Short mmCIF file of C-alpha atoms in Angstrom, two decimals:
data_model
loop_
_atom_site.label_atom_id
_atom_site.label_comp_id
_atom_site.label_asym_id
_atom_site.label_seq_id
_atom_site.Cartn_x
_atom_site.Cartn_y
_atom_site.Cartn_z
CA MET Y 1 121.21 58.22 76.96
CA ASN Y 2 118.92 61.16 77.09
CA PRO Y 3 115.69 60.37 78.95
CA ALA Y 4 113.65 62.32 76.44
CA ASP Y 5 114.89 60.09 73.65
CA VAL Y 6 113.97 57.05 75.65
CA ALA Y 7 110.50 58.43 76.22
CA GLN Y 8 110.01 59.06 72.55
CA SER Y 9 111.21 55.64 71.60
CA VAL Y 10 109.17 53.82 74.22
CA LEU Y 11 105.90 55.70 74.11
CA PRO Y 12 104.29 57.11 71.04
CA LEU Y 13 102.75 59.77 73.22
CA THR Y 14 105.20 62.59 73.55
CA SER Y 15 104.69 65.51 75.79
CA SER Y 16 104.21 67.80 72.82
CA ASP Y 17 100.72 66.54 71.95
CA LEU Y 18 99.02 66.13 75.30
CA SER Y 19 95.70 67.44 74.08
CA LEU Y 20 92.42 66.14 75.49
CA PHE Y 21 91.77 63.97 72.48
CA THR Y 22 95.14 62.21 72.62
CA LEU Y 23 94.75 61.80 76.35
CA PHE Y 24 91.51 59.99 75.72
CA TRP Y 25 92.72 58.04 72.74
CA HIS Y 26 95.81 56.54 74.40
CA ALA Y 27 93.96 55.38 77.48
CA HIS Y 28 93.21 51.77 78.30
CA TRP Y 29 89.82 50.59 77.08
CA ILE Y 30 88.46 50.26 80.61
CA VAL Y 31 89.46 53.82 81.31
CA LYS Y 32 87.91 54.80 78.00
CA THR Y 33 84.66 53.13 79.00
CA VAL Y 34 84.68 54.90 82.32
CA MET Y 35 85.30 58.23 80.60
CA ILE Y 36 82.51 57.70 78.06
CA GLY Y 37 80.13 56.59 80.78
CA LEU Y 38 80.91 59.64 82.87
CA LEU Y 39 80.50 61.88 79.86
CA VAL Y 40 77.06 60.39 79.17
CA CYS Y 41 76.20 60.85 82.84
CA SER Y 42 77.21 64.47 82.61
CA VAL Y 43 75.04 64.99 79.54
CA TRP Y 44 72.12 63.31 81.27
CA VAL Y 45 72.60 65.32 84.45
CA TRP Y 46 72.53 68.57 82.56
CA ALA Y 47 69.52 67.48 80.56
CA ILE Y 48 67.66 66.70 83.77
CA ALA Y 49 68.80 69.96 85.29
CA ILE Y 50 67.53 72.00 82.36
CA ASP Y 51 64.28 70.08 82.27
CA LYS Y 52 63.69 70.47 85.98
CA THR Y 53 64.55 74.15 86.01
CA VAL Y 54 61.98 74.76 83.30
CA LEU Y 55 59.40 72.58 85.07
CA PHE Y 56 59.84 74.22 88.46
CA THR Y 57 59.74 77.71 87.05
CA ARG Y 58 56.58 76.93 85.15
CA THR Y 59 54.97 75.27 88.16
CA ARG Y 60 55.76 78.16 90.45
CA ARG Y 61 54.40 80.66 88.01
CA GLY Y 62 51.25 78.57 87.47
CA MET Y 63 50.73 78.35 91.23
CA ASP Y 64 51.09 82.10 91.59
CA ARG Y 65 48.60 82.72 88.82
CA PHE Y 66 46.16 80.13 90.18
CA GLU Y 67 46.29 81.48 93.70
CA GLN Y 68 45.68 84.96 92.40
CA ALA Y 69 42.63 83.68 90.45
CA PHE Y 70 41.40 81.58 93.37
CA TRP Y 71 41.51 84.35 95.94
CA SER Y 72 40.19 86.99 93.56
CA GLY Y 73 36.58 86.12 94.48
CA GLN Y 74 35.87 84.36 91.22
CA SER Y 75 33.18 81.72 91.36
CA LEU Y 76 34.68 78.31 91.95
CA ASP Y 77 32.40 76.71 89.37
CA GLU Y 78 33.60 79.14 86.76
CA LEU Y 79 37.19 78.52 87.70
CA TYR Y 80 36.59 74.79 87.50
CA ARG Y 81 35.08 75.15 84.05
CA THR Y 82 38.08 77.03 82.70
CA LEU Y 83 40.65 74.74 84.31
CA SER Y 84 39.03 71.31 83.94
CA THR Y 85 39.92 71.01 80.28
CA LYS Y 86 43.65 71.21 80.85
CA PRO Y 87 44.93 71.21 84.42
CA ASN Y 88 48.48 72.04 83.42
CA HIS Y 89 50.11 72.53 86.80
CA SER Y 90 50.02 70.90 90.16
CA MET Y 91 47.79 73.23 92.14
CA ALA Y 92 45.23 73.43 89.37
CA ALA Y 93 45.20 69.65 89.19
CA LEU Y 94 44.59 69.56 92.92
CA PHE Y 95 41.73 71.99 92.62
CA VAL Y 96 40.22 70.16 89.67
CA ALA Y 97 40.40 66.79 91.41
CA ALA Y 98 38.70 68.14 94.52
CA MET Y 99 36.01 69.94 92.50
CA ARG Y 100 35.36 66.87 90.42
CA GLU Y 101 34.75 64.82 93.51
CA TRP Y 102 32.46 67.55 94.87
CA LYS Y 103 30.47 67.78 91.65
CA ARG Y 104 30.11 64.01 91.43
CA SER Y 105 28.70 63.92 94.91
CA PHE Y 106 26.05 66.52 94.04
CA GLU Y 107 25.19 65.42 90.52
CA GLY Y 108 24.23 61.84 91.40
CA GLN Y 109 20.70 60.63 92.14
CA GLN Y 110 21.15 60.45 95.81
CA ARG Y 111 23.37 62.97 97.48
CA SER Y 112 26.02 61.38 99.56
CA PHE Y 113 27.24 63.93 102.08
CA ALA Y 114 28.27 61.46 104.66
CA GLY Y 115 31.83 60.73 103.52
CA LEU Y 116 32.25 63.67 101.18
CA GLN Y 117 34.70 65.51 103.37
CA MET Y 118 36.87 62.48 103.78
CA ARG Y 119 36.70 61.60 100.11
CA ILE Y 120 37.78 65.08 99.05
CA GLU Y 121 40.71 65.00 101.41
CA LYS Y 122 41.74 61.60 100.15
CA VAL Y 123 41.51 62.70 96.53
CA MET Y 124 43.60 65.76 97.23
CA GLU Y 125 46.15 63.70 99.10
CA VAL Y 126 46.51 61.34 96.17
CA THR Y 127 46.81 64.24 93.75
CA ILE Y 128 49.54 65.86 95.87
CA ALA Y 129 51.44 62.59 95.97
CA ARG Y 130 51.14 62.22 92.21
CA GLU Y 131 52.23 65.79 91.60
CA VAL Y 132 55.21 65.52 93.95
CA GLU Y 133 56.18 62.30 92.24
CA ARG Y 134 56.09 64.14 88.93
CA LEU Y 135 58.21 66.95 90.31
CA GLU Y 136 60.92 64.79 91.78
CA ARG Y 137 61.09 62.26 88.99
CA ARG Y 138 64.70 61.71 87.82
CA LEU Y 139 66.11 63.63 90.77
CA LEU Y 140 67.47 60.29 91.97
CA VAL Y 141 69.68 60.17 88.91
CA LEU Y 142 71.26 63.42 90.02
CA ALA Y 143 71.82 62.04 93.50
CA THR Y 144 73.39 58.87 92.16
CA VAL Y 145 75.70 60.63 89.76
CA GLY Y 146 76.65 63.15 92.42
CA SER Y 147 77.68 60.49 94.89
CA ALA Y 148 79.05 57.79 92.60
CA GLY Y 149 80.66 59.93 89.90
CA PRO Y 150 83.91 60.67 91.77
CA PHE Y 151 84.28 57.00 92.66
CA VAL Y 152 83.80 55.90 89.10
CA GLY Y 153 86.34 58.48 87.96
CA LEU Y 154 88.71 57.36 90.66
CA PHE Y 155 88.34 53.81 89.49
CA GLY Y 156 89.35 54.89 86.01
CA THR Y 157 92.33 56.75 87.43
CA VAL Y 158 93.51 53.86 89.52
CA TRP Y 159 93.21 51.54 86.59
CA GLY Y 160 95.05 53.94 84.32
CA ILE Y 161 97.85 54.44 86.84
CA MET Y 162 98.14 50.69 87.27
CA THR Y 163 98.57 50.15 83.56
CA SER Y 164 100.93 53.08 83.20
CA PHE Y 165 103.07 51.73 86.03
CA GLN Y 166 103.14 48.41 84.27
CA SER Y 167 104.37 50.07 81.12
CA ILE Y 168 106.94 52.03 83.12
CA ALA Y 169 108.20 48.78 84.56
CA ALA Y 170 108.36 47.35 81.08
CA SER Y 171 110.31 50.31 79.73
CA LYS Y 172 112.69 50.24 82.73
CA ASN Y 173 112.87 53.99 82.83
CA THR Y 174 111.47 56.28 85.48
CA SER Y 175 112.10 59.66 83.99
CA LEU Y 176 109.21 62.09 84.18
CA ALA Y 177 108.80 62.09 80.42
CA VAL Y 178 107.87 58.42 80.59
CA VAL Y 179 105.73 58.61 83.71
CA ALA Y 180 103.82 61.81 83.06
CA PRO Y 181 101.64 60.97 80.02
CA GLY Y 182 100.21 57.80 81.55
CA ILE Y 183 99.37 59.53 84.81
CA ALA Y 184 97.91 62.51 82.99
CA GLU Y 185 95.56 60.32 81.01
CA ALA Y 186 94.63 58.43 84.14
CA LEU Y 187 93.85 61.61 86.02
CA PHE Y 188 91.70 62.71 83.14
CA ALA Y 189 89.14 60.08 84.24
CA THR Y 190 88.89 61.62 87.71
CA ALA Y 191 88.55 65.04 86.13
CA ILE Y 192 85.57 63.90 84.08
CA GLY Y 193 84.07 62.20 87.12
CA LEU Y 194 84.28 65.44 89.09
CA VAL Y 195 82.91 67.43 86.17
CA ALA Y 196 79.87 65.18 86.15
CA ALA Y 197 79.45 64.87 89.91
CA ILE Y 198 79.79 68.45 91.08
CA PRO Y 199 76.87 69.90 89.07
CA ALA Y 200 74.83 66.81 89.84
CA THR Y 201 75.21 67.33 93.58
CA ILE Y 202 74.50 71.04 93.39
CA PHE Y 203 71.40 70.55 91.25
CA TYR Y 204 70.14 67.72 93.40
CA ASN Y 205 70.28 69.83 96.55
CA LYS Y 206 68.63 72.75 94.84
CA PHE Y 207 65.81 70.70 93.30
CA ALA Y 208 65.16 68.66 96.43
CA GLY Y 209 64.63 71.89 98.31
CA GLU Y 210 62.37 73.17 95.54
CA VAL Y 211 60.25 70.00 95.56
CA ASN Y 212 59.85 70.27 99.30
CA LYS Y 213 58.75 73.87 99.08
CA GLN Y 214 56.21 73.23 96.37
CA ALA Y 215 54.81 70.15 98.11
CA GLN Y 216 54.28 72.18 101.28
CA ARG Y 217 52.61 74.90 99.32
CA MET Y 218 50.24 72.37 97.74
CA GLU Y 219 49.50 70.84 101.11
CA GLY Y 220 48.71 74.23 102.53
CA PHE Y 221 46.36 74.95 99.67
CA ALA Y 222 44.77 71.53 100.02
CA ASP Y 223 44.04 72.16 103.71
CA GLU Y 224 42.56 75.55 103.01
CA PHE Y 225 40.45 74.24 100.16
CA ALA Y 226 39.30 71.32 102.28
CA ALA Y 227 38.23 73.77 104.96
CA ILE Y 228 36.27 75.84 102.45
CA LEU Y 229 34.54 72.79 101.01
CA SER Y 230 33.82 71.50 104.49
CA ARG Y 231 32.05 74.78 105.34
CA GLN Y 232 30.04 74.50 102.12
CA ILE Y 233 29.02 70.95 102.95
CA ASP Y 234 27.85 71.93 106.40
CA GLU Y 235 25.89 74.89 105.03
CA ARG Y 236 24.13 72.81 102.38
CA GLY Y 237 23.58 69.80 104.55
CA MET D 1 62.69 66.31 78.23
CA ARG D 2 63.96 65.62 74.74
CA LYS D 3 64.52 69.30 74.22
CA ALA D 4 66.48 69.51 77.45
CA ALA D 5 68.58 66.51 76.46
CA ALA D 6 69.37 68.11 73.12
CA ILE D 7 70.35 71.36 74.82
CA SER D 8 72.54 69.48 77.27
CA THR D 9 74.26 67.51 74.52
CA GLY D 10 74.89 70.66 72.55
CA LEU D 11 76.32 72.32 75.64
CA HIS D 12 78.68 69.44 76.29
CA VAL D 13 79.88 69.34 72.74
CA ALA D 14 80.57 73.05 72.85
CA VAL D 15 82.47 72.76 76.14
CA LEU D 16 84.48 69.81 74.86
CA LEU D 17 85.38 71.63 71.68
CA PHE D 18 86.48 74.63 73.68
CA ALA D 19 88.51 72.41 75.99
CA VAL D 20 90.20 70.61 73.10
CA LEU D 21 91.11 73.90 71.54
CA SER D 22 92.28 75.62 74.72
CA PHE D 23 93.75 72.67 76.60
CA SER D 24 96.55 72.07 74.15
CA SER D 25 99.41 71.77 76.55
CA LYS D 26 102.41 73.91 76.06
CA THR D 27 105.72 72.39 76.80
CA PHE D 28 107.48 73.98 79.69
CA GLU D 29 110.28 76.14 78.50
CA VAL D 30 113.03 75.40 80.92
CA THR D 31 115.57 78.15 80.85
CA PRO D 32 118.91 76.54 81.48
CA ALA D 33 120.03 77.86 84.82
CA GLU D 34 123.64 78.07 85.69
CA SER D 35 124.55 75.35 88.05
CA LEU D 36 125.44 76.45 91.54
CA PRO D 37 128.53 75.02 93.09
CA VAL D 38 127.59 73.36 96.33
CA ASP D 39 129.96 72.43 99.07
CA LEU D 40 129.11 69.76 101.53
CA ILE D 41 130.28 70.62 105.00
CA ASN D 42 129.70 68.81 108.21
CA ASP D 43 128.20 70.25 111.37
CA LYS D 44 131.50 71.16 112.84
CA ASP D 45 132.55 73.12 109.80
CA PHE D 46 129.25 74.94 109.83
CA SER D 47 129.46 75.87 113.49
CA GLU D 48 132.94 77.17 113.02
CA LEU D 49 132.30 79.33 110.02
CA THR D 50 134.28 82.47 110.22
CA LYS D 51 132.32 85.43 111.35
CA GLY D 52 131.81 88.18 108.85
CA ALA D 53 129.68 91.22 108.26
CA LYS D 54 128.87 92.78 104.94
CA ASP D 55 129.35 96.34 106.13
CA ALA D 56 132.62 95.66 107.84
CA PRO D 57 135.43 98.07 106.93
CA LYS D 58 137.59 96.80 104.20
CA VAL D 59 140.79 95.35 105.45
CA GLU D 60 143.87 96.43 103.62
CA GLN D 61 145.27 93.32 102.20
CA PRO D 62 148.95 93.09 102.96
CA LYS D 63 151.00 93.00 99.87
CA PRO D 64 152.51 89.68 99.13
CA LEU D 65 155.96 89.33 100.44
CA ILE D 66 158.62 88.81 97.91
CA GLU D 67 161.98 87.75 99.02
CA LYS D 68 164.23 89.88 96.96
CA LEU D 69 167.63 88.44 96.58
CA ASP D 70 170.49 89.67 94.53
CA PRO D 71 170.93 87.38 91.64
CA PRO D 72 174.39 85.91 91.68
CA LYS D 73 176.56 88.15 89.60
CA PRO D 74 178.01 86.56 86.50
CA ALA D 75 181.63 85.72 86.85
CA GLU D 76 184.07 88.31 85.56
CA GLU D 77 185.45 87.29 82.24
CA ILE D 78 189.13 86.93 81.74
CA ALA D 79 190.28 89.69 79.50
CA PRO D 80 192.02 88.24 76.50
CA LYS D 81 194.15 91.42 76.31
CA LEU D 82 197.04 89.87 78.10
CA THR D 83 197.83 87.34 75.52
CA GLU D 84 197.67 89.86 72.74
CA LYS D 85 200.12 92.09 74.45
CA LYS D 86 202.50 89.22 74.71
CA GLU D 87 202.23 88.63 71.01
CA LEU D 88 203.14 92.21 70.30
CA LYS D 89 206.20 91.93 72.49
CA VAL D 90 207.34 88.88 70.69
CA GLU D 91 207.12 90.61 67.36
CA LYS D 92 209.09 93.54 68.73
CA GLU D 93 211.78 91.13 69.76
CA LYS D 94 211.78 89.69 66.31
CA THR D 95 212.15 93.06 64.65
CA ALA D 96 214.93 93.96 67.02
CA GLU D 97 216.86 90.90 66.14
CA PRO D 98 218.60 91.84 62.86
CA LYS D 99 220.62 94.68 64.41
CA PRO D 100 224.29 94.46 63.25
CA ASP D 101 226.46 93.04 65.88
CA PRO D 102 229.41 91.18 64.41
CA ILE D 103 230.39 89.30 67.47
CA ALA D 104 226.98 88.43 68.14
CA ASP D 105 226.59 87.58 64.54
CA LYS D 106 229.42 85.21 64.73
CA LEU D 107 228.20 83.76 67.84
CA LYS D 108 224.88 83.60 66.39
CA LYS D 109 226.09 81.79 63.37
CA GLN D 110 227.62 79.20 65.53
CA ASP D 111 224.69 78.93 67.71
CA GLU D 112 222.22 79.42 65.01
CA PRO D 113 221.04 75.91 64.63
CA LYS D 114 220.73 75.75 68.38
CA GLN D 115 219.13 79.11 68.61
CA GLU D 116 216.84 78.30 65.85
CA ALA D 117 215.87 75.21 67.59
CA LYS D 118 215.47 77.12 70.80
CA ALA D 119 213.66 80.01 69.33
CA GLU D 120 211.12 78.10 67.47
CA PRO D 121 208.95 77.08 70.32
CA GLN D 122 209.47 80.40 71.96
CA PRO D 123 207.88 82.98 69.72
CA MET D 124 204.51 82.91 71.36
CA PRO D 125 203.03 81.05 74.19
CA PRO D 126 200.42 78.65 72.94
CA LYS D 127 197.17 80.45 72.66
CA LYS D 128 195.15 79.49 75.59
CA PRO D 129 191.49 79.45 74.87
CA PRO D 130 189.84 82.14 76.94
CA GLN D 131 189.15 80.09 79.96
CA LYS D 132 186.16 80.87 82.10
CA GLN D 133 187.29 82.00 85.40
CA GLN D 134 185.72 80.38 88.43
CA PRO D 135 183.68 82.92 90.39
CA LYS D 136 185.54 84.08 93.34
CA PHE D 137 184.56 82.31 96.48
CA ASP D 138 182.76 84.67 98.75
CA ALA D 139 181.77 83.41 102.15
CA ASP D 140 179.04 86.02 102.50
CA LYS D 141 177.29 84.92 99.40
CA ILE D 142 177.42 81.26 100.05
CA ALA D 143 173.76 81.02 100.92
CA ALA D 144 172.73 82.80 97.78
CA LEU D 145 175.01 80.65 95.72
CA LEU D 146 173.62 77.50 97.16
CA ASP D 147 170.11 78.72 96.42
CA LYS D 148 169.04 76.98 93.26
CA ARG D 149 165.66 78.67 93.09
CA ASP D 150 164.55 81.09 90.50
CA PRO D 151 165.77 84.51 91.61
CA GLN D 152 162.54 86.17 90.50
CA ARG D 153 160.18 83.94 92.41
CA ASN D 154 157.41 85.20 94.64
CA ALA D 155 157.45 84.68 98.30
CA ALA D 156 155.85 81.48 99.37
CA THR D 157 152.16 81.97 100.01
CA GLY D 158 152.07 81.41 103.70
CA ALA D 159 149.88 82.43 106.52
CA GLU D 160 150.67 86.07 105.99
CA LEU D 161 148.94 86.15 102.66
CA ASN D 162 145.77 84.52 103.84
CA SER D 163 145.32 86.55 106.96
CA THR D 164 142.30 88.42 105.66
CA PRO D 165 139.22 86.40 106.50
CA SER D 166 136.62 85.58 103.92
CA LEU D 167 133.17 87.12 104.20
CA GLY D 168 131.87 84.24 106.31
CA THR D 169 128.48 84.22 107.92
CA ALA D 170 126.94 86.56 110.44
CA THR D 171 126.60 83.80 112.98
CA GLY D 172 129.98 82.25 112.77
CA ASN D 173 132.07 82.54 115.88
CA ALA D 174 135.32 80.85 115.06
CA ALA D 175 138.17 83.13 114.21
CA GLN D 176 141.02 81.63 112.35
CA LEU D 177 142.04 78.75 114.46
CA SER D 178 141.41 75.83 112.24
CA ALA D 179 139.96 72.63 113.51
CA SER D 180 143.05 70.79 112.53
CA GLU D 181 145.17 72.95 114.82
CA LEU D 182 142.85 72.35 117.75
CA ASP D 183 142.68 68.69 116.91
CA ALA D 184 146.42 68.49 116.79
CA LEU D 185 146.60 70.11 120.20
CA ARG D 186 143.98 67.75 121.52
CA ARG D 187 145.73 64.74 120.11
CA ARG D 188 149.00 65.84 121.61
CA LEU D 189 147.55 66.37 125.05
CA MET D 190 145.55 63.18 124.96
CA ALA D 191 148.61 61.23 123.95
CA LEU D 192 150.58 62.66 126.81
CA TRP D 193 147.89 62.43 129.39
CA ASN D 194 148.28 59.41 131.54
CA PRO D 195 145.40 59.31 133.99
CA PRO D 196 145.83 57.30 137.17
CA VAL D 197 145.25 53.68 136.48
CA GLY D 198 143.18 52.73 139.44
CA LEU D 199 140.45 55.17 138.69
CA GLN D 200 137.05 53.72 139.37
CA ASP D 201 133.94 55.21 137.89
CA ALA D 202 136.22 56.94 135.51
CA GLU D 203 133.39 58.38 133.55
CA ARG D 204 132.62 60.91 136.21
CA TYR D 205 135.79 62.92 136.18
CA GLN D 206 136.20 65.98 134.07
CA VAL D 207 138.93 68.54 134.53
CA ILE D 208 139.02 71.79 132.66
CA ILE D 209 142.41 73.44 132.56
CA ARG D 210 143.07 76.96 131.40
CA ILE D 211 146.32 77.04 129.48
CA LYS D 212 148.02 80.34 128.72
CA PHE D 213 150.57 80.23 125.99
CA LYS D 214 153.43 82.36 124.98
CA ARG D 215 153.94 83.18 121.39
CA ASP D 216 156.45 80.43 120.90
CA GLY D 217 154.02 77.78 122.10
CA THR D 218 155.38 77.34 125.59
CA LEU D 219 153.38 77.98 128.70
CA ALA D 220 153.18 81.56 129.89
CA VAL D 221 152.02 80.60 133.38
CA GLY D 222 151.35 77.30 134.95
CA PRO D 223 148.12 75.64 133.95
CA GLN D 224 145.14 76.76 136.01
CA VAL D 225 142.58 74.19 136.99
CA ILE D 226 139.12 75.68 136.59
CA THR D 227 136.97 72.83 137.75
CA SER D 228 136.89 72.05 141.40
CA GLY D 229 136.57 68.79 143.14
CA SER D 230 137.83 66.84 146.03
CA GLY D 231 139.03 63.41 146.83
CA VAL D 232 142.19 61.53 146.29
CA ARG D 233 141.19 60.21 142.92
CA TYR D 234 140.15 63.61 141.67
CA GLU D 235 143.43 65.09 142.74
CA ALA D 236 145.41 62.33 141.11
CA MET D 237 143.49 62.80 137.95
CA ARG D 238 143.91 66.60 138.05
CA ASP D 239 147.61 66.31 138.63
CA SER D 240 148.01 63.93 135.75
CA ALA D 241 146.30 66.42 133.48
CA VAL D 242 148.49 69.27 134.64
CA ARG D 243 151.50 67.12 134.07
CA ALA D 244 150.43 66.39 130.56
CA VAL D 245 150.13 70.08 129.83
CA PHE D 246 153.62 70.70 131.15
CA VAL D 247 155.16 67.85 129.26
CA GLY D 248 153.59 68.77 125.98
CA GLN D 249 155.30 72.12 125.47
CA PRO D 250 156.27 73.68 123.18
CA TYR D 251 153.08 73.41 121.26
CA THR D 252 154.41 74.03 117.81
CA MET D 253 151.23 73.06 116.05
CA LEU D 254 149.70 76.40 117.01
CA ARG D 255 150.70 78.92 114.41
CA PRO D 256 152.02 82.19 115.78
CA GLU D 257 149.98 84.23 113.28
CA HIS D 258 146.86 83.42 115.26
CA TYR D 259 148.38 83.90 118.63
CA GLU D 260 145.57 86.19 119.73
CA ILE D 261 143.19 83.31 119.43
CA TRP D 262 145.07 80.58 121.11
CA LYS D 263 146.92 82.48 123.74
CA GLU D 264 144.38 81.27 126.24
CA ILE D 265 142.63 77.96 125.83
CA ASP D 266 140.33 76.10 128.16
CA PHE D 267 141.03 72.49 127.61
CA THR D 268 138.83 69.73 128.92
CA PHE D 269 140.32 66.51 130.11
CA ASP D 270 137.53 64.03 130.23
CA THR D 271 138.03 60.50 131.38
CA SER D 272 134.99 59.37 129.46
CA GLN D 273 136.72 60.46 126.27
CA MET D 274 139.90 58.85 127.39
CA PHE D 275 138.40 55.49 128.06
CA HIS D 276 135.97 55.66 125.25
CA ASP D 277 138.18 53.83 122.86
CA ILE D 278 138.73 50.92 125.16
CA PRO D 279 136.11 48.34 124.37
CA THR D 280 134.15 47.49 127.44
CA ARG D 281 133.24 43.94 128.11
#
């Protein structure tokens, strides 16, 4: 008996239509779930990646523009007035928070210089933390997908190979035409897992580095600004 | 974020569509290859492959020998002329009969009934069917006559025909001496060899003897012992080996066509081989 005939009689999946869709459609439902889950993960990872790329680019550009404006010799009050309405990026938010605290200290009935320096630093610290939190939000998803994706895909593959071996044992035929489709559909799960995990890992590393860089830049600005304000306080006091 | 998610979804759908369209697997077109004949040989066969080189000069293949024998000549037929001549003579006699001869006539008349009776069987000898004559016995041709084979046969394909070696491999070192010939020689010598019985530590003794043959398989010179040793037991063992070589001649299993190869053979008498077959307790 020709093995090819056996394969066609035993399995509806012949080697002639091994397209992606049939690979997916003939898989076990657990493998299907794994594949769908990984596909959703991949979509989510790319959504986060696009979102973060846009956010980081905008933040960097805003920082550049703000630093240019800040060091251009413009009056800080004027700068505060223009930015206070909508502090759209991290460094501006930092500046606005510090200036607000400064203004509050001067506008009140009694001037409270004593803890002003400390208060400004605290405010800026909190703002930096909030901004960094905003920058690295959802990066953990990337990390998780990047590390767990291959395992999830491997789980799907192992399960698929288990079931395909069971069906091979049932059909009592070990020709490649019988074995190959089941293994191909099982390996498809690992393929999707890798497709999801590889970009996730790459993007996570890239964005983690970016967050670090921007946080340092904000901290540097915060120190400088604190020094400037401290000099002002000493001069006025 | 929603925008990014939409972009990402769109991207995935596009990639999946592309994959579905481009990933359609083609079946492997297996071109039916001609099957190669494979021979299984053992290590010994491989090590004794005949040596050959591709650029070696072409050896003129000797033409096949054909024993040409005169076909036995067909027996000479008996000429049926003789009988016919006799017939003619008889008729002549008959025609000569009615010559007038009164005395004879008278006599004849008296004798006629007798004569008639006599003459009747006489007129012609009974026609003998042309009998096949037996071929004359010829002592020189007796062998050919006894030969019942087809006179136009080819000579038997013997060693002469196969004397040209096949291409062989570049590493082979055996000439033409087949393993079976050597094995036959070995079996013969081992059967004849009767090593001294009281040999202790028999495993240790090994005697290599150089045997020089003549073309007819007898010894050209006495066997030369190549290995050296000393001691009574060694000498007894060596002598037994030499004796075996002497006793075994003529070595007819060695074919004279390959005389160049076997005219000198170093043969190893090894007591470990000899006693190997005896199960040790």
